[in-house]
């Protein structure tokens, strides 16, 4: 028969767990709301800059522009940036992304490319520690709600390596935020930037002030930063939403477990009482004889 | 009469969006005034004060670099930081100007100097916007 005290301590510890998971769920819920707000307030800017950039790149297509970031060169080495979270307890968020990343990298390697990786988030460090892949840089302890500073930091690093011809292409592997319940590991091609091929209807002549060359080299970094920022934001939103669902499931399980344990505890208590009564009755009967 | 749609967009959200009659902005090559039916224009902006006119009222917005796109009577300003002149905190701007200028005097290396210089320009732009706002007469200085 299970020990009464043992069950009691188990109930207590499960209750503790429930409290923790509940707290984490609430924290994640509050943060996810903040990130979502950021996503919505950032969207107009991001859309506009993309629009403007596309407009600009179609317009300058005919002109001779020497911009190293737009240069299409033969691709030998690919830099892959993998975005995971710093902390665990967020369901299958990290494992899904890492599995996806591994497949992609294997794919690229089988196509004969050399792959170098950038890691964002503690959870990816362990996963790629013992692989043959060259880890160029690691980032961790980024704020949970990303700001432009992190995007800028990554951008500077990547652009420098790209211009040094250390890498010929940059891919981002991040988690796309589809909805609160669904996230998808995705790939974003950051560099080189594809010039839009589609021909827009002949626009009346555009005035550029100053010349297109200067403008494009000014807007390109902004455009790249914008893309990185969006990837970071979406990843973070996915992580938090994933943690929220995982923690709410954990709280539910804990509740169920407490129920089952309480039942077992009551049964055990009842059994103990019955046993005691039997003992008393047995004793009394023995005296009567 | 046709009007211009002016939109000032930052990563933090849309700062301003309305129909206006006239926009004036400072680009890296010089000042441009934009009236309805302006031909398409794309320019990069300085850290400066942008002004617009609506129903004969002038108002001002500070922009900290960025881009100006004019197309089809739509003026889009993309910038990292933008503030409506009436939202500027004068005391804070003055203080940050003083701080930045003090920093510039320190001679703490070129990089630090550049950062301080930018901050000083930023603060100056803010103060200038306030001054312009005051001159335009639609705003009375807050009692400090």
CSV table of C-alpha atoms in Angstrom, one decimal:
chain,number,residue,atom,x,y,z
A,1,UNK,CA,0.0,0.0,0.0
A,2,UNK,CA,1.3,3.4,-0.9
A,3,UNK,CA,2.7,5.4,1.9
A,4,UNK,CA,0.4,8.3,2.9
A,5,UNK,CA,3.3,10.7,3.5
A,6,UNK,CA,4.9,9.8,0.2
A,7,UNK,CA,1.8,10.7,-1.7
A,8,UNK,CA,1.4,13.9,0.3
A,9,UNK,CA,4.9,15.1,-0.7
A,10,UNK,CA,4.3,14.2,-4.3
A,11,UNK,CA,1.1,16.2,-4.3
A,12,UNK,CA,3.0,19.1,-2.9
A,13,UNK,CA,5.8,18.9,-5.5
A,14,UNK,CA,3.4,18.7,-8.4
A,15,UNK,CA,1.5,21.7,-7.0
A,16,UNK,CA,4.8,23.6,-7.0
A,17,UNK,CA,5.4,22.6,-10.6
A,18,UNK,CA,1.9,23.7,-11.5
A,19,UNK,CA,2.6,27.1,-10.0
A,20,UNK,CA,5.8,27.5,-11.9
A,21,UNK,CA,4.3,26.5,-15.2
A,22,UNK,CA,1.3,28.8,-14.7
A,23,UNK,CA,3.6,31.7,-13.9
A,24,UNK,CA,5.7,31.0,-17.0
A,25,UNK,CA,2.5,30.8,-19.1
A,26,UNK,CA,1.4,34.1,-17.9
A,27,UNK,CA,4.7,35.8,-18.5
A,28,UNK,CA,4.9,34.4,-22.0
A,29,UNK,CA,1.4,35.5,-22.7
A,30,UNK,CA,2.2,39.1,-21.6
A,31,UNK,CA,5.4,39.1,-23.6
A,32,UNK,CA,3.8,37.7,-26.7
A,33,UNK,CA,1.3,40.4,-26.7
A,34,UNK,CA,4.1,43.0,-26.6
A,35,UNK,CA,5.9,41.3,-29.4
A,36,UNK,CA,2.7,41.2,-31.5
A,37,UNK,CA,2.2,44.9,-30.9
A,38,UNK,CA,5.7,45.5,-32.2
A,39,UNK,CA,5.1,43.3,-35.2
A,40,UNK,CA,2.0,45.2,-36.1
A,41,UNK,CA,3.5,48.6,-35.6
A,42,UNK,CA,6.6,47.6,-37.6
A,43,UNK,CA,4.6,46.2,-40.5
A,44,UNK,CA,3.9,49.5,-42.3
A,45,UNK,CA,7.5,50.5,-42.2
A,46,UNK,CA,8.6,47.2,-43.4
A,47,UNK,CA,6.1,47.1,-46.2
A,48,UNK,CA,6.9,50.6,-47.3
A,49,UNK,CA,10.6,50.1,-47.4
A,50,UNK,CA,10.2,47.0,-49.4
A,51,UNK,CA,7.9,48.7,-51.8
A,52,UNK,CA,10.3,51.7,-52.1
A,53,UNK,CA,13.3,49.4,-52.6
A,54,UNK,CA,11.6,47.3,-55.3
A,55,UNK,CA,10.5,50.5,-57.0
A,56,UNK,CA,14.0,51.8,-56.9
A,57,UNK,CA,15.6,48.6,-58.0
A,58,UNK,CA,13.4,48.3,-61.1
A,59,UNK,CA,14.1,51.9,-62.0
A,60,UNK,CA,17.8,51.6,-61.7
A,61,UNK,CA,18.0,48.3,-63.5
A,62,UNK,CA,19.0,49.9,-66.7
A,63,UNK,CA,21.6,52.1,-65.2
A,64,UNK,CA,25.1,51.0,-64.5
A,65,UNK,CA,25.3,50.6,-60.7
A,66,UNK,CA,28.2,49.2,-58.9
A,67,UNK,CA,27.0,48.1,-55.6
A,68,UNK,CA,28.9,45.3,-54.0
A,69,UNK,CA,25.8,44.1,-52.1
A,70,UNK,CA,23.9,43.6,-55.3
A,71,UNK,CA,26.7,41.8,-57.0
A,72,UNK,CA,25.9,38.3,-58.2
A,73,UNK,CA,29.0,36.1,-57.9
A,74,UNK,CA,29.5,32.5,-58.1
A,75,UNK,CA,28.3,30.8,-54.9
A,76,UNK,CA,30.8,28.6,-53.1
A,77,UNK,CA,30.3,29.3,-49.4
A,78,UNK,CA,27.0,29.9,-47.8
A,79,UNK,CA,26.5,31.5,-44.4
A,80,UNK,CA,23.6,30.2,-42.5
A,81,UNK,CA,22.2,32.1,-39.6
A,82,UNK,CA,20.2,29.9,-37.2
A,83,UNK,CA,17.9,31.6,-34.8
A,84,UNK,CA,16.8,29.7,-31.7
A,85,UNK,CA,15.9,30.7,-28.2
A,86,UNK,CA,18.1,31.0,-25.2
A,87,UNK,CA,15.9,29.1,-22.9
A,88,UNK,CA,14.0,25.9,-23.2
A,89,UNK,CA,10.6,24.9,-22.0
A,90,UNK,CA,8.9,26.1,-25.1
A,91,UNK,CA,7.6,22.9,-26.6
A,92,UNK,CA,9.0,21.7,-29.9
A,93,UNK,CA,10.1,25.2,-31.0
A,94,UNK,CA,13.8,24.6,-30.9
A,95,UNK,CA,13.9,20.9,-31.9
A,96,UNK,CA,11.7,21.6,-34.9
A,97,UNK,CA,13.9,24.5,-36.0
A,98,UNK,CA,17.1,22.5,-35.5
A,99,UNK,CA,15.8,19.5,-37.3
A,100,UNK,CA,14.9,21.8,-40.2
A,101,UNK,CA,18.2,23.5,-40.1
A,102,UNK,CA,20.1,20.2,-40.1
A,103,UNK,CA,18.2,19.0,-43.2
A,104,UNK,CA,18.8,22.2,-45.0
A,105,UNK,CA,22.5,22.2,-44.3
A,106,UNK,CA,22.8,18.6,-45.4
A,107,UNK,CA,21.0,19.5,-48.5
A,108,UNK,CA,23.3,22.4,-49.3
A,109,UNK,CA,26.3,20.4,-48.6
A,110,UNK,CA,25.2,17.6,-50.9
A,111,UNK,CA,24.9,20.3,-53.6
A,112,UNK,CA,28.5,21.0,-53.1
A,113,UNK,CA,28.4,24.2,-51.1
A,114,UNK,CA,30.5,24.9,-48.1
A,115,UNK,CA,28.5,26.0,-45.1
A,116,UNK,CA,29.5,28.3,-42.3
A,117,UNK,CA,27.1,29.0,-39.5
A,118,UNK,CA,26.1,31.8,-37.3
A,119,UNK,CA,24.2,30.8,-34.1
A,120,UNK,CA,21.7,32.9,-32.3
A,121,UNK,CA,20.4,31.6,-29.0
A,122,UNK,CA,21.9,29.2,-26.4
A,123,UNK,CA,19.9,26.3,-27.6
A,124,UNK,CA,21.6,26.1,-31.0
A,125,UNK,CA,25.1,26.1,-29.4
A,126,UNK,CA,24.8,22.6,-28.0
A,127,UNK,CA,23.3,21.2,-31.2
A,128,UNK,CA,26.1,22.4,-33.4
A,129,UNK,CA,29.0,22.0,-31.0
A,130,UNK,CA,30.3,18.7,-32.3
A,131,UNK,CA,29.7,19.1,-36.0
A,132,UNK,CA,32.3,19.7,-38.6
A,133,UNK,CA,30.6,23.0,-39.5
A,134,UNK,CA,32.6,26.1,-39.0
A,135,UNK,CA,30.8,28.4,-36.4
A,136,UNK,CA,31.7,31.9,-37.3
A,137,UNK,CA,29.9,33.7,-34.5
A,138,UNK,CA,27.6,33.0,-31.6
A,139,UNK,CA,25.0,35.3,-30.1
A,140,UNK,CA,23.2,34.7,-26.9
A,141,UNK,CA,21.4,36.7,-24.2
A,142,UNK,CA,19.7,38.8,-26.8
A,143,UNK,CA,16.7,40.6,-25.3
A,144,UNK,CA,13.5,38.5,-25.5
A,145,UNK,CA,11.8,41.3,-27.3
A,146,UNK,CA,14.2,42.2,-30.0
A,147,UNK,CA,15.1,45.7,-30.9
A,148,UNK,CA,16.8,47.3,-33.9
A,149,UNK,CA,20.2,47.2,-32.2
A,150,UNK,CA,20.4,43.4,-32.5
A,151,UNK,CA,19.4,43.5,-36.1
A,152,UNK,CA,22.1,46.1,-36.7
A,153,UNK,CA,24.7,44.1,-34.9
A,154,UNK,CA,23.9,41.0,-37.0
A,155,UNK,CA,23.8,43.1,-40.2
A,156,UNK,CA,27.2,44.6,-39.7
A,157,UNK,CA,28.7,41.2,-39.0
A,158,UNK,CA,27.1,39.6,-42.0
A,159,UNK,CA,27.8,42.4,-44.4
A,160,UNK,CA,31.4,42.5,-43.4
A,161,UNK,CA,31.9,38.8,-44.1
A,162,UNK,CA,29.9,39.1,-47.3
A,163,UNK,CA,32.0,41.9,-48.6
A,164,UNK,CA,35.2,40.2,-47.6
A,165,UNK,CA,34.1,37.3,-49.8
A,166,UNK,CA,34.2,35.1,-46.8
A,167,UNK,CA,30.7,34.0,-47.8
A,168,UNK,CA,28.9,34.4,-51.0
A,169,UNK,CA,25.3,34.0,-49.8
A,170,UNK,CA,23.5,34.5,-46.6
A,171,UNK,CA,20.5,32.4,-45.5
A,172,UNK,CA,18.4,32.9,-42.4
A,173,UNK,CA,16.8,29.9,-40.8
A,174,UNK,CA,14.1,31.2,-38.4
A,175,UNK,CA,10.6,30.4,-37.3
A,176,UNK,CA,7.9,32.1,-39.1
A,177,UNK,CA,5.0,33.2,-37.0
A,178,UNK,CA,1.8,32.1,-38.7
A,179,UNK,CA,-0.6,32.4,-35.8
A,180,UNK,CA,-0.7,31.9,-32.1
A,181,UNK,CA,-1.0,28.2,-32.6
A,182,UNK,CA,1.2,27.6,-35.6
A,183,UNK,CA,4.8,28.4,-36.4
A,184,UNK,CA,6.9,27.1,-39.3
A,185,UNK,CA,10.6,26.9,-39.6
A,186,UNK,CA,11.4,28.9,-42.7
A,187,UNK,CA,14.3,30.2,-44.8
A,188,UNK,CA,15.0,33.8,-45.8
A,189,UNK,CA,17.5,34.6,-48.4
A,190,UNK,CA,19.2,37.8,-47.3
A,191,UNK,CA,22.1,38.2,-49.5
A,192,UNK,CA,22.8,38.6,-52.4
A,193,UNK,CA,19.7,40.7,-53.0
A,194,UNK,CA,17.8,39.6,-56.0
A,195,UNK,CA,17.1,42.5,-58.2
A,196,UNK,CA,13.5,42.3,-59.3
A,197,UNK,CA,13.3,40.9,-62.7
A,198,UNK,CA,9.7,41.8,-63.5
A,199,UNK,CA,9.3,44.8,-65.7
A,200,UNK,CA,7.1,47.5,-64.2
A,201,UNK,CA,5.0,49.7,-66.5
A,202,UNK,CA,7.1,52.5,-67.8
A,203,UNK,CA,7.0,55.1,-65.1
A,204,UNK,CA,7.4,58.7,-65.8
A,205,UNK,CA,10.9,59.6,-65.1
A,206,UNK,CA,11.8,59.6,-61.5
A,207,UNK,CA,14.0,62.3,-60.1
A,208,UNK,CA,16.7,61.0,-57.8
A,209,UNK,CA,18.3,63.2,-55.3
A,210,UNK,CA,21.2,62.7,-55.0
A,211,UNK,CA,22.1,60.2,-57.7
A,212,UNK,CA,20.7,56.6,-57.8
A,213,UNK,CA,24.1,55.1,-56.8
A,214,UNK,CA,24.3,57.0,-53.5
A,215,UNK,CA,20.7,56.3,-52.8
A,216,UNK,CA,20.8,52.6,-53.3
A,217,UNK,CA,23.9,52.2,-51.2
A,218,UNK,CA,22.0,54.2,-48.5
A,219,UNK,CA,18.8,52.3,-48.6
A,220,UNK,CA,20.3,48.8,-49.0
A,221,UNK,CA,21.6,48.5,-45.4
A,222,UNK,CA,18.2,49.8,-44.1
A,223,UNK,CA,16.5,47.2,-46.2
A,224,UNK,CA,18.7,44.4,-44.9
A,225,UNK,CA,18.3,45.5,-41.4
A,226,UNK,CA,14.6,45.5,-41.8
A,227,UNK,CA,14.6,42.0,-43.0
A,228,UNK,CA,16.8,40.8,-40.2
A,229,UNK,CA,14.7,42.6,-37.7
A,230,UNK,CA,11.6,40.9,-39.0
A,231,UNK,CA,13.1,37.5,-38.8
A,232,UNK,CA,14.1,38.2,-35.2
A,233,UNK,CA,10.7,39.5,-34.3
A,234,UNK,CA,8.9,36.6,-35.8
A,235,UNK,CA,11.2,34.1,-34.1
A,236,UNK,CA,10.7,35.7,-30.8
A,237,UNK,CA,6.9,35.8,-31.2
A,238,UNK,CA,6.9,32.1,-32.2
A,239,UNK,CA,9.1,31.2,-29.2
A,240,UNK,CA,6.8,33.0,-26.8
A,241,UNK,CA,3.6,31.7,-28.3
A,242,UNK,CA,5.1,28.2,-28.3
A,243,UNK,CA,6.1,28.5,-24.7
A,244,UNK,CA,2.7,29.7,-23.8
A,245,UNK,CA,1.0,26.7,-25.3
A,246,UNK,CA,3.5,24.3,-23.8
A,247,UNK,CA,3.2,25.8,-20.4
A,248,UNK,CA,-0.6,25.8,-20.5
A,249,UNK,CA,-0.5,22.1,-21.5
A,250,UNK,CA,1.9,21.5,-18.6
A,251,UNK,CA,-0.3,23.2,-16.1
A,252,UNK,CA,-3.2,21.1,-17.3
A,253,UNK,CA,-1.3,17.9,-16.9
A,254,UNK,CA,-0.2,19.0,-13.5
A,255,UNK,CA,-3.8,19.6,-12.5
A,256,UNK,CA,-4.8,16.1,-13.7
A,257,UNK,CA,-1.9,14.6,-11.9
A,258,UNK,CA,-2.9,16.4,-8.7
A,259,UNK,CA,-6.4,15.0,-9.1
A,260,UNK,CA,-5.1,11.4,-9.5
A,261,UNK,CA,-2.8,11.8,-6.6
A,262,UNK,CA,-5.4,13.2,-4.4
A,263,UNK,CA,-7.7,10.3,-5.2
A,264,UNK,CA,-4.9,7.8,-4.4
A,265,UNK,CA,-4.2,9.7,-1.2
A,266,UNK,CA,-7.9,9.6,-0.1
A,267,UNK,CA,-8.1,5.9,-0.9
A,268,UNK,CA,-5.0,5.2,1.1
A,269,UNK,CA,-6.3,7.2,4.0
A,270,UNK,CA,-9.6,5.4,3.8
A,271,UNK,CA,-7.8,2.0,3.8
A,272,UNK,CA,-5.7,3.1,6.8
A,273,UNK,CA,-8.9,4.0,8.7
A,274,UNK,CA,-10.6,0.8,7.8
A,275,UNK,CA,-7.6,-1.1,8.9
A,276,UNK,CA,-7.5,0.7,12.3
A,277,UNK,CA,-11.2,0.0,12.9
A,278,UNK,CA,-10.7,-3.6,12.1
A,279,UNK,CA,-7.9,-3.8,14.5
A,280,UNK,CA,-10.0,-2.1,17.3
A,281,UNK,CA,-13.0,-4.4,16.5
A,282,UNK,CA,-10.7,-7.5,16.4
A,283,UNK,CA,-9.2,-6.4,19.8
A,284,UNK,CA,-12.6,-5.9,21.4
A,285,UNK,CA,-13.8,-9.3,20.2
A,286,UNK,CA,-10.8,-11.0,21.6
A,287,UNK,CA,-11.5,-9.4,25.0
A,288,UNK,CA,-15.1,-10.6,25.0
A,289,UNK,CA,-14.1,-14.3,24.6
B,1,UNK,CA,-8.1,70.7,-55.9
B,2,UNK,CA,-6.1,67.6,-55.5
B,3,UNK,CA,-4.2,67.0,-52.3
B,4,UNK,CA,-1.2,65.2,-51.2
B,5,UNK,CA,-1.2,62.2,-48.9
B,6,UNK,CA,1.6,62.6,-46.5
B,7,UNK,CA,2.7,59.6,-44.5
B,8,UNK,CA,5.5,59.5,-42.0
B,9,UNK,CA,6.5,55.9,-41.1
B,10,UNK,CA,9.0,54.7,-38.6
B,11,UNK,CA,9.8,51.2,-37.3
B,12,UNK,CA,7.7,52.0,-34.2
B,13,UNK,CA,4.6,52.8,-36.3
B,14,UNK,CA,3.0,55.5,-38.4
B,15,UNK,CA,3.6,58.9,-36.9
B,16,UNK,CA,1.6,60.9,-39.3
B,17,UNK,CA,-0.9,60.2,-42.0
B,18,UNK,CA,-3.2,62.8,-43.5
B,19,UNK,CA,-4.1,64.7,-46.6
B,20,UNK,CA,-2.1,68.0,-46.8
B,21,UNK,CA,-1.6,70.8,-49.3
B,22,UNK,CA,2.1,71.3,-49.2
B,23,UNK,CA,5.2,69.5,-47.9
B,24,UNK,CA,8.6,70.9,-47.5
B,25,UNK,CA,11.6,68.8,-46.7
B,26,UNK,CA,15.4,69.0,-46.5
B,27,UNK,CA,17.2,66.5,-48.6
B,28,UNK,CA,20.9,65.9,-48.7
B,29,UNK,CA,21.2,68.2,-51.7
B,30,UNK,CA,18.9,70.9,-50.6
B,31,UNK,CA,15.4,71.9,-49.7
B,32,UNK,CA,12.5,70.6,-51.7
B,33,UNK,CA,8.9,71.9,-51.7
B,34,UNK,CA,6.3,69.5,-52.9
B,35,UNK,CA,2.9,70.5,-54.2
B,36,UNK,CA,0.2,68.2,-55.6
B,37,UNK,CA,1.0,66.7,-59.0
B,38,UNK,CA,4.7,66.7,-58.3
B,39,UNK,CA,6.6,64.4,-60.5
B,40,UNK,CA,8.0,61.2,-59.0
B,41,UNK,CA,10.9,61.9,-56.7
B,42,UNK,CA,13.1,59.8,-54.5
B,43,UNK,CA,15.5,61.5,-52.1
B,44,UNK,CA,17.4,60.9,-48.9
B,45,UNK,CA,16.7,63.2,-46.0
B,46,UNK,CA,18.9,65.0,-43.6
B,47,UNK,CA,18.3,65.2,-39.9
B,48,UNK,CA,16.0,68.1,-40.3
B,49,UNK,CA,12.6,69.6,-39.8
B,50,UNK,CA,9.9,68.7,-42.2
B,51,UNK,CA,7.0,71.1,-42.6
B,52,UNK,CA,3.6,70.7,-44.1
B,53,UNK,CA,0.7,72.9,-44.7
B,54,UNK,CA,-2.9,71.9,-44.2
B,55,UNK,CA,-5.8,74.3,-44.6
B,56,UNK,CA,-3.4,77.2,-44.3
B,57,UNK,CA,-2.0,75.9,-41.0
B,58,UNK,CA,1.7,75.0,-40.9
B,59,UNK,CA,2.9,72.2,-38.7
B,60,UNK,CA,6.3,70.6,-38.2
B,61,UNK,CA,7.7,67.1,-37.9
B,62,UNK,CA,11.3,66.3,-37.0
B,63,UNK,CA,12.9,63.5,-39.1
B,64,UNK,CA,16.3,61.9,-38.3
B,65,UNK,CA,17.5,61.0,-41.7
B,66,UNK,CA,15.6,58.7,-43.9
B,67,UNK,CA,14.0,58.7,-47.3
B,68,UNK,CA,11.4,60.6,-49.2
B,69,UNK,CA,9.3,59.1,-51.9
B,70,UNK,CA,6.9,61.1,-54.0
B,71,UNK,CA,4.7,59.2,-56.4
B,72,UNK,CA,1.1,59.7,-57.5
B,73,UNK,CA,0.4,62.5,-55.1
B,74,UNK,CA,1.6,60.3,-52.2
B,75,UNK,CA,4.5,61.4,-50.1
B,76,UNK,CA,6.0,58.7,-48.0
B,77,UNK,CA,8.7,59.5,-45.5
B,78,UNK,CA,10.7,56.5,-44.1
B,79,UNK,CA,12.8,57.4,-41.1
B,80,UNK,CA,14.1,55.8,-38.0
B,81,UNK,CA,12.8,58.5,-35.6
B,82,UNK,CA,10.1,61.1,-36.2
B,83,UNK,CA,8.3,63.3,-33.8
B,84,UNK,CA,5.5,65.8,-34.2
B,85,UNK,CA,6.9,69.2,-33.1
B,86,UNK,CA,4.2,69.6,-30.5
B,87,UNK,CA,5.3,66.4,-28.8
B,88,UNK,CA,8.8,67.5,-28.3
B,89,UNK,CA,10.0,68.0,-24.8
B,90,UNK,CA,11.9,71.2,-24.8
B,91,UNK,CA,13.6,70.7,-21.5
B,92,UNK,CA,14.9,67.4,-22.5
B,93,UNK,CA,16.1,68.5,-25.9
B,94,UNK,CA,18.0,71.4,-24.3
B,95,UNK,CA,19.6,69.1,-21.7
B,96,UNK,CA,20.6,66.6,-24.3
B,97,UNK,CA,22.1,69.3,-26.4
B,98,UNK,CA,24.2,70.5,-23.5
B,99,UNK,CA,25.3,67.0,-22.7
B,100,UNK,CA,26.2,66.2,-26.2
B,101,UNK,CA,28.2,69.4,-26.5
B,102,UNK,CA,30.0,68.7,-23.3
B,103,UNK,CA,30.8,65.3,-24.7
B,104,UNK,CA,32.2,66.8,-27.8
B,105,UNK,CA,34.6,68.9,-25.8
B,106,UNK,CA,36.0,65.9,-24.0
B,107,UNK,CA,38.0,64.7,-27.0
B,108,UNK,CA,37.3,61.0,-26.2
B,109,UNK,CA,38.4,59.7,-29.6
B,110,UNK,CA,36.9,60.1,-33.0
B,111,UNK,CA,34.0,57.6,-32.6
B,112,UNK,CA,32.7,59.1,-29.4
B,113,UNK,CA,33.0,62.5,-31.0
B,114,UNK,CA,30.9,61.5,-34.0
B,115,UNK,CA,28.2,60.0,-31.7
B,116,UNK,CA,28.1,63.1,-29.6
B,117,UNK,CA,28.0,65.3,-32.7
B,118,UNK,CA,25.0,63.4,-34.0
B,119,UNK,CA,23.2,63.7,-30.7
B,120,UNK,CA,23.9,67.5,-30.7
B,121,UNK,CA,22.5,67.8,-34.2
B,122,UNK,CA,19.4,65.8,-33.2
B,123,UNK,CA,18.8,68.0,-30.2
B,124,UNK,CA,19.3,71.1,-32.4
B,125,UNK,CA,16.8,69.8,-34.9
B,126,UNK,CA,14.3,69.4,-32.1
B,127,UNK,CA,14.8,72.8,-30.8
B,128,UNK,CA,14.6,74.3,-34.2
B,129,UNK,CA,11.3,72.6,-34.8
B,130,UNK,CA,10.0,74.1,-31.6
B,131,UNK,CA,11.2,77.5,-32.6
B,132,UNK,CA,9.5,77.2,-36.0
B,133,UNK,CA,6.3,76.1,-34.3
B,134,UNK,CA,6.4,79.1,-32.1
B,135,UNK,CA,7.0,81.4,-34.9
B,136,UNK,CA,4.1,80.0,-36.9
B,137,UNK,CA,1.8,81.2,-34.2
B,138,UNK,CA,-0.3,78.2,-33.7
B,139,UNK,CA,1.4,77.2,-30.6
B,140,UNK,CA,2.1,79.0,-27.4
B,141,UNK,CA,5.2,78.0,-25.4
B,142,UNK,CA,4.4,76.0,-22.4
B,143,UNK,CA,5.0,77.8,-19.1
B,144,UNK,CA,8.1,76.2,-17.7
